[in-house]
Short mmCIF file of C-alpha atoms in Angstrom, two decimals:
data_model
loop_
_atom_site.label_atom_id
_atom_site.label_comp_id
_atom_site.label_asym_id
_atom_site.label_seq_id
_atom_site.Cartn_x
_atom_site.Cartn_y
_atom_site.Cartn_z
CA MET P 241 40.17 -15.89 -4.25
CA LEU P 242 36.77 -16.17 -2.59
CA GLU P 243 34.89 -12.91 -2.91
CA LEU P 244 31.63 -11.56 -1.52
CA ASN P 245 30.09 -8.70 -3.49
CA SER P 246 27.39 -6.49 -1.92
CA ILE P 247 25.60 -9.31 -0.08
CA SER P 248 22.34 -8.31 1.60
CA ARG P 249 19.91 -10.59 3.41
CA SER P 250 16.77 -10.04 5.45
CA PHE P 251 14.54 -12.28 7.53
CA GLY P 252 11.10 -10.75 7.29
CA ASP P 253 11.37 -7.10 8.24
CA ARG P 254 14.77 -7.56 9.88
CA GLN P 255 17.78 -6.90 7.66
CA VAL P 256 20.75 -8.90 8.97
CA LEU P 257 23.31 -8.27 6.20
CA ARG P 258 23.82 -4.93 4.42
CA ASP P 259 26.06 -4.81 1.35
CA VAL P 260 28.61 -7.19 2.86
CA ALA P 261 31.75 -7.27 0.74
CA PHE P 262 35.19 -8.75 1.44
CA THR P 263 37.69 -11.21 0.00
CA VAL P 264 39.32 -14.36 1.35
CA ASN P 265 42.63 -14.68 -0.43
CA ARG P 266 44.23 -17.94 -1.44
CA GLY P 267 47.01 -19.14 0.82
CA ARG P 268 45.94 -16.93 3.73
CA MET P 269 44.08 -17.42 7.00
CA THR P 270 41.28 -14.88 7.35
CA GLY P 271 39.72 -14.27 10.74
CA PHE P 272 36.04 -13.23 10.75
CA VAL P 273 35.07 -11.51 13.99
CA GLY P 274 32.01 -9.84 15.41
CA GLY P 275 29.72 -9.97 18.41
CA ASN P 276 26.69 -12.22 18.81
CA GLY P 277 24.12 -11.41 16.16
CA ALA P 278 26.62 -9.42 14.07
CA GLY P 279 25.96 -11.53 10.96
CA LYS P 280 28.92 -13.94 10.84
CA THR P 281 26.93 -17.17 10.66
CA THR P 282 24.42 -15.77 8.17
CA THR P 283 27.29 -14.64 5.96
CA MET P 284 28.87 -18.10 6.07
CA ARG P 285 25.55 -19.76 5.26
CA VAL P 286 25.20 -17.51 2.22
CA MET P 287 28.71 -18.45 1.14
CA MET P 288 27.81 -22.12 1.40
CA GLY P 289 24.49 -21.74 -0.42
CA VAL P 290 22.51 -22.71 2.67
CA LEU P 291 20.85 -19.28 2.42
CA THR P 292 20.15 -17.30 -0.73
CA PRO P 293 21.04 -13.60 -0.55
CA ASP P 294 18.46 -10.97 -1.38
CA SER P 295 21.12 -9.33 -3.51
CA GLY P 296 24.81 -9.67 -4.27
CA THR P 297 27.04 -12.54 -5.40
CA VAL P 298 29.68 -14.90 -4.07
CA THR P 299 32.45 -15.84 -6.51
CA LEU P 300 35.53 -18.06 -6.50
CA ASP P 301 38.32 -16.79 -8.73
CA GLY P 302 35.76 -14.55 -10.43
CA VAL P 303 33.27 -17.33 -11.19
CA PRO P 304 29.85 -17.40 -9.45
CA LEU P 305 29.56 -20.36 -7.10
CA THR P 306 27.46 -23.34 -8.11
CA ARG P 307 26.21 -26.31 -6.11
CA GLU P 308 28.94 -28.45 -7.69
CA ALA P 309 31.68 -25.94 -6.81
CA ARG P 310 30.56 -25.90 -3.20
CA THR P 311 31.08 -29.67 -2.90
CA ARG P 312 34.79 -28.81 -2.89
CA PHE P 313 34.32 -26.62 0.19
CA GLY P 314 35.10 -27.76 3.69
CA TYR P 315 32.39 -26.33 5.94
CA MET P 316 32.11 -26.50 9.70
CA PRO P 317 28.71 -25.07 10.70
CA GLU P 318 27.77 -23.38 13.94
CA GLU P 319 25.46 -26.29 14.76
CA ARG P 320 27.41 -29.51 15.18
CA GLY P 321 25.99 -32.26 12.98
CA LEU P 322 27.73 -35.53 13.82
CA TYR P 323 25.69 -38.60 14.69
CA PRO P 324 26.23 -39.12 18.44
CA LYS P 325 25.92 -42.92 18.47
CA MET P 326 28.07 -43.56 15.41
CA LYS P 327 31.74 -44.47 15.85
CA VAL P 328 34.15 -41.67 15.08
CA ALA P 329 36.11 -43.27 12.23
CA GLU P 330 33.00 -44.78 10.64
CA GLN P 331 31.35 -41.37 10.61
CA ILE P 332 34.30 -39.54 9.06
CA ILE P 333 34.71 -42.28 6.43
CA TYR P 334 30.98 -42.11 5.67
CA LEU P 335 31.18 -38.35 5.12
CA ALA P 336 34.20 -38.74 2.88
CA ARG P 337 32.30 -41.30 0.80
CA LEU P 338 29.40 -38.85 0.44
CA HIS P 339 31.89 -36.47 -1.16
CA GLY P 340 32.81 -39.09 -3.73
CA LEU P 341 35.99 -40.61 -2.30
CA SER P 342 36.56 -44.33 -2.86
CA ALA P 343 36.30 -46.62 0.15
CA ASP P 344 40.07 -47.01 0.42
CA HIS P 345 40.76 -43.31 -0.07
CA ALA P 346 38.09 -42.34 2.45
CA ARG P 347 39.50 -44.70 5.09
CA GLU P 348 43.06 -43.57 4.45
CA ASN P 349 42.15 -39.88 4.75
CA ALA P 350 39.95 -40.39 7.81
CA ILE P 351 42.48 -42.39 9.82
CA ALA P 352 45.38 -40.07 8.94
CA LEU P 353 43.38 -36.96 9.81
CA LEU P 354 42.03 -38.33 13.08
CA GLU P 355 45.53 -39.37 14.05
CA ARG P 356 46.88 -35.92 13.36
CA LEU P 357 44.05 -34.28 15.30
CA GLY P 358 44.85 -36.40 18.34
CA LEU P 359 41.95 -38.83 18.00
CA GLY P 360 43.93 -41.84 16.80
CA GLU P 361 43.10 -43.81 19.94
CA ARG P 362 39.41 -42.85 19.85
CA THR P 363 38.50 -43.94 16.31
CA GLY P 364 36.36 -46.83 17.57
CA ASP P 365 34.53 -44.77 20.19
CA THR P 366 31.13 -43.22 19.66
CA VAL P 367 30.94 -39.47 19.21
CA GLU P 368 28.76 -39.04 22.30
CA SER P 369 31.44 -40.70 24.46
CA LEU P 370 34.00 -38.05 23.57
CA SER P 371 34.67 -34.91 25.57
CA LEU P 372 33.35 -31.67 24.06
CA GLY P 373 36.85 -30.74 22.95
CA ASN P 374 37.35 -34.08 21.21
CA GLN P 375 33.92 -33.80 19.60
CA GLN P 376 35.12 -30.48 18.21
CA ARG P 377 38.20 -32.17 16.75
CA ALA P 378 35.99 -34.82 15.15
CA GLN P 379 33.81 -32.09 13.67
CA ILE P 380 36.89 -30.46 12.16
CA ALA P 381 37.93 -33.83 10.70
CA ALA P 382 34.48 -34.08 9.10
CA ALA P 383 35.02 -30.73 7.38
CA LEU P 384 38.46 -31.65 6.06
CA VAL P 385 38.34 -35.35 5.21
CA HIS P 386 37.49 -34.87 1.52
CA GLU P 387 40.52 -32.62 0.94
CA PRO P 388 38.55 -29.44 0.19
CA ASP P 389 39.79 -26.54 -1.92
CA VAL P 390 38.21 -23.87 0.33
CA LEU P 391 37.66 -23.87 4.10
CA ILE P 392 34.82 -22.04 5.88
CA LEU P 393 34.80 -22.79 9.60
CA ASP P 394 32.40 -21.34 12.16
CA GLU P 395 34.07 -21.18 15.60
CA PRO P 396 36.57 -24.04 15.01
CA PHE P 397 38.55 -23.28 18.17
CA SER P 398 35.57 -23.23 20.54
CA GLY P 399 36.11 -25.58 23.48
CA LEU P 400 39.70 -26.46 22.55
CA ASP P 401 42.53 -26.29 25.05
CA PRO P 402 45.74 -24.45 24.04
CA LEU P 403 47.47 -27.61 22.88
CA ALA P 404 44.51 -28.61 20.71
CA VAL P 405 44.40 -25.10 19.23
CA GLU P 406 48.00 -25.54 18.08
CA VAL P 407 47.20 -28.94 16.56
CA VAL P 408 44.19 -27.61 14.65
CA LEU P 409 46.12 -24.52 13.58
CA GLY P 410 48.84 -26.72 12.08
CA VAL P 411 46.26 -28.61 10.01
CA LEU P 412 44.55 -25.42 8.79
CA LYS P 413 47.85 -23.76 7.90
CA ASP P 414 48.73 -26.76 5.74
CA TYR P 415 45.62 -26.05 3.68
CA ALA P 416 46.49 -22.36 3.43
CA ASP P 417 50.05 -23.23 2.41
CA ARG P 418 48.64 -25.30 -0.45
CA GLY P 419 46.79 -22.22 -1.70
CA ALA P 420 43.35 -22.71 -0.17
CA PRO P 421 41.34 -19.68 1.02
CA VAL P 422 40.68 -20.28 4.74
CA LEU P 423 37.98 -18.30 6.57
CA PHE P 424 37.20 -18.93 10.23
CA SER P 425 35.07 -17.08 12.73
CA SER P 426 35.86 -16.80 16.42
CA HIS P 427 34.92 -14.87 19.53
CA GLN P 428 38.44 -15.45 20.89
CA LEU P 429 40.15 -12.30 19.63
CA ASP P 430 43.52 -13.22 21.12
CA ILE P 431 43.54 -16.46 19.12
CA VAL P 432 42.43 -14.72 15.93
CA GLU P 433 45.12 -12.06 16.31
CA ARG P 434 47.81 -14.71 16.69
CA LEU P 435 46.63 -17.06 13.95
CA CYS P 436 45.24 -15.02 11.07
CA ASP P 437 46.90 -13.21 8.17
CA ASP P 438 43.83 -11.10 7.36
CA LEU P 439 40.89 -9.78 9.38
CA VAL P 440 37.27 -8.98 8.65
CA VAL P 441 35.23 -7.22 11.35
CA ILE P 442 31.42 -7.22 11.10
CA ALA P 443 28.85 -5.46 13.29
CA ASP P 444 25.11 -4.96 12.77
CA GLY P 445 25.34 -6.80 9.45
CA THR P 446 27.89 -4.36 8.02
CA ILE P 447 31.61 -4.81 7.39
CA LYS P 448 33.40 -2.31 9.62
CA ALA P 449 36.99 -3.16 8.73
CA SER P 450 38.91 -5.61 6.56
CA GLY P 451 42.49 -6.08 5.47
CA SER P 452 45.76 -7.62 6.55
CA ARG P 453 46.39 -7.92 10.27
CA GLU P 454 49.46 -5.68 10.16
CA GLY P 455 47.81 -3.23 7.76
CA LEU P 456 44.85 -2.74 10.10
CA ARG P 457 47.13 -2.35 13.10
CA ALA P 458 49.12 0.32 11.27
CA GLU P 459 45.94 2.04 10.07
CA HIS P 460 44.56 2.27 13.59
CA SER P 461 47.80 2.94 15.43
CA GLY P 462 47.29 6.72 15.43
CA SER P 463 49.95 8.68 17.32
CA ARG P 464 50.35 6.65 20.50
CA TYR P 465 53.80 6.03 21.92
CA GLU P 466 55.50 4.21 24.76
CA LEU P 467 58.43 5.79 26.56
CA GLN P 468 60.58 4.10 29.21
CA LEU P 469 63.16 6.25 31.01
CA GLY P 470 65.77 5.46 33.58
CA GLU P 471 64.27 8.12 35.81
CA ASP P 472 60.91 9.74 36.51
CA ALA P 473 59.09 10.99 33.41
CA GLY P 474 56.85 13.43 35.24
CA TRP P 475 57.98 16.32 33.03
CA LEU P 476 55.98 14.72 30.20
CA ARG P 477 52.72 15.81 31.84
CA ASP P 478 53.53 19.47 31.10
CA GLU P 479 54.47 19.00 27.45
CA PRO P 480 52.10 20.68 24.95
CA GLY P 481 50.40 18.40 22.44
CA VAL P 482 50.68 15.37 24.73
CA SER P 483 47.84 13.40 26.34
CA ILE P 484 48.90 10.85 28.96
CA VAL P 485 47.17 7.45 28.68
CA ASP P 486 49.16 5.57 31.33
CA PHE P 487 51.96 6.64 33.64
CA ASP P 488 54.12 4.85 36.19
CA GLY P 489 57.36 6.51 37.25
CA GLY P 490 59.73 6.18 34.32
CA TYR P 491 57.11 4.60 32.06
CA ALA P 492 54.60 6.59 30.02
CA LEU P 493 52.04 5.70 27.38
CA PHE P 494 50.82 8.81 25.61
CA ASP P 495 49.11 10.25 22.54
CA THR P 496 50.51 13.14 20.55
CA ASP P 497 48.78 15.67 18.32
CA THR P 498 51.39 15.32 15.56
CA ALA P 499 54.37 13.16 14.62
CA GLU P 500 56.57 16.24 15.13
CA THR P 501 55.44 16.40 18.76
CA ALA P 502 56.52 12.79 19.25
CA GLN P 503 59.98 13.58 17.85
CA ARG P 504 60.24 16.61 20.13
CA ILE P 505 59.42 14.43 23.13
CA LEU P 506 62.13 11.97 22.11
CA ARG P 507 64.73 14.76 21.77
CA THR P 508 63.75 16.15 25.17
CA ALA P 509 63.96 12.69 26.76
CA VAL P 510 67.43 12.09 25.31
CA ALA P 511 68.61 15.51 26.48
CA THR P 512 67.30 15.16 30.02
CA GLY P 513 67.98 11.53 30.94
CA THR P 514 68.44 7.92 29.93
CA VAL P 515 66.03 6.61 27.31
CA LEU P 516 65.56 2.86 27.74
CA SER P 517 62.96 2.57 24.98
CA PHE P 518 60.76 4.70 22.76
CA ALA P 519 58.36 3.23 20.20
CA PRO P 520 54.95 3.71 18.60
CA GLN P 521 52.31 1.41 20.05
CA HIS P 522 50.35 -0.76 17.65
CA PRO P 523 46.84 -1.57 18.87
CA SER P 524 45.69 -5.10 19.58
CA LEU P 525 42.84 -6.68 17.62
CA SER P 526 40.65 -6.16 20.67
CA GLN P 527 41.37 -2.42 20.61
CA ILE P 528 40.72 -2.20 16.86
CA PHE P 529 37.49 -4.17 17.27
CA LYS P 530 36.21 -1.81 19.97
CA GLU P 531 37.13 1.22 17.90
CA VAL P 532 35.49 0.19 14.60
CA ILE P 533 32.20 -1.05 16.06
CA ARG P 534 31.45 2.13 18.02
#
């Protein structure tokens, strides 16, 4: 388990992280979301030792991180760092060698990884000749080629088409399935919601929410329900304890003041007509994000 404990960091008079604390569990994909300037990149740089926190610690399985421990991390920074005029395979092999792999092992890993990421036919091309999406795939290969024990990826899905997202997801899930903690940031909330097991939401340098995807959805679901009738549901407007959110003939989305009110509405609906569906509505990640950062 990768754990951040009360991390704070300032640049001059501007404090950008305030007591940031969350965990990235082994074998799980953790999505790290927040707006521009929220503190995601600074947090990741602290985790990697690129920045030193003013206070707080980062530990792996309870042990404070050292420079040597971080060599077993796979890190994809916000700024892309591949050499544009170097050939793709040569560059990935070179980076693997810097991490201590033998020449044969480095080549084997690089070629297999590039093949899986859809760059098998571009291994002899220079990085600058690739499309932006393919450069992103090469950058991901650079972060993974040394078979890291922990993954920290800043916007790994940026610029990828839907097919490429699925390819990259498959590779990352393999690492999670082997027990690696996997943390990735993204502005694409729909992708994060679909891919991650756990979520961490940061705003103004402070953690606003963290936990499992389903746990957070349940926590923020409140008392909102969807009702679909075989006839007009206009009577619902006059029910006490009910606030209509959306209405269209036989369909209604509404909030209730109590769970008992919701059950009363269901009994009334059954007694007065045909109930096609009735269910609590779980909020999307986008809705949770908007709620917690207010």
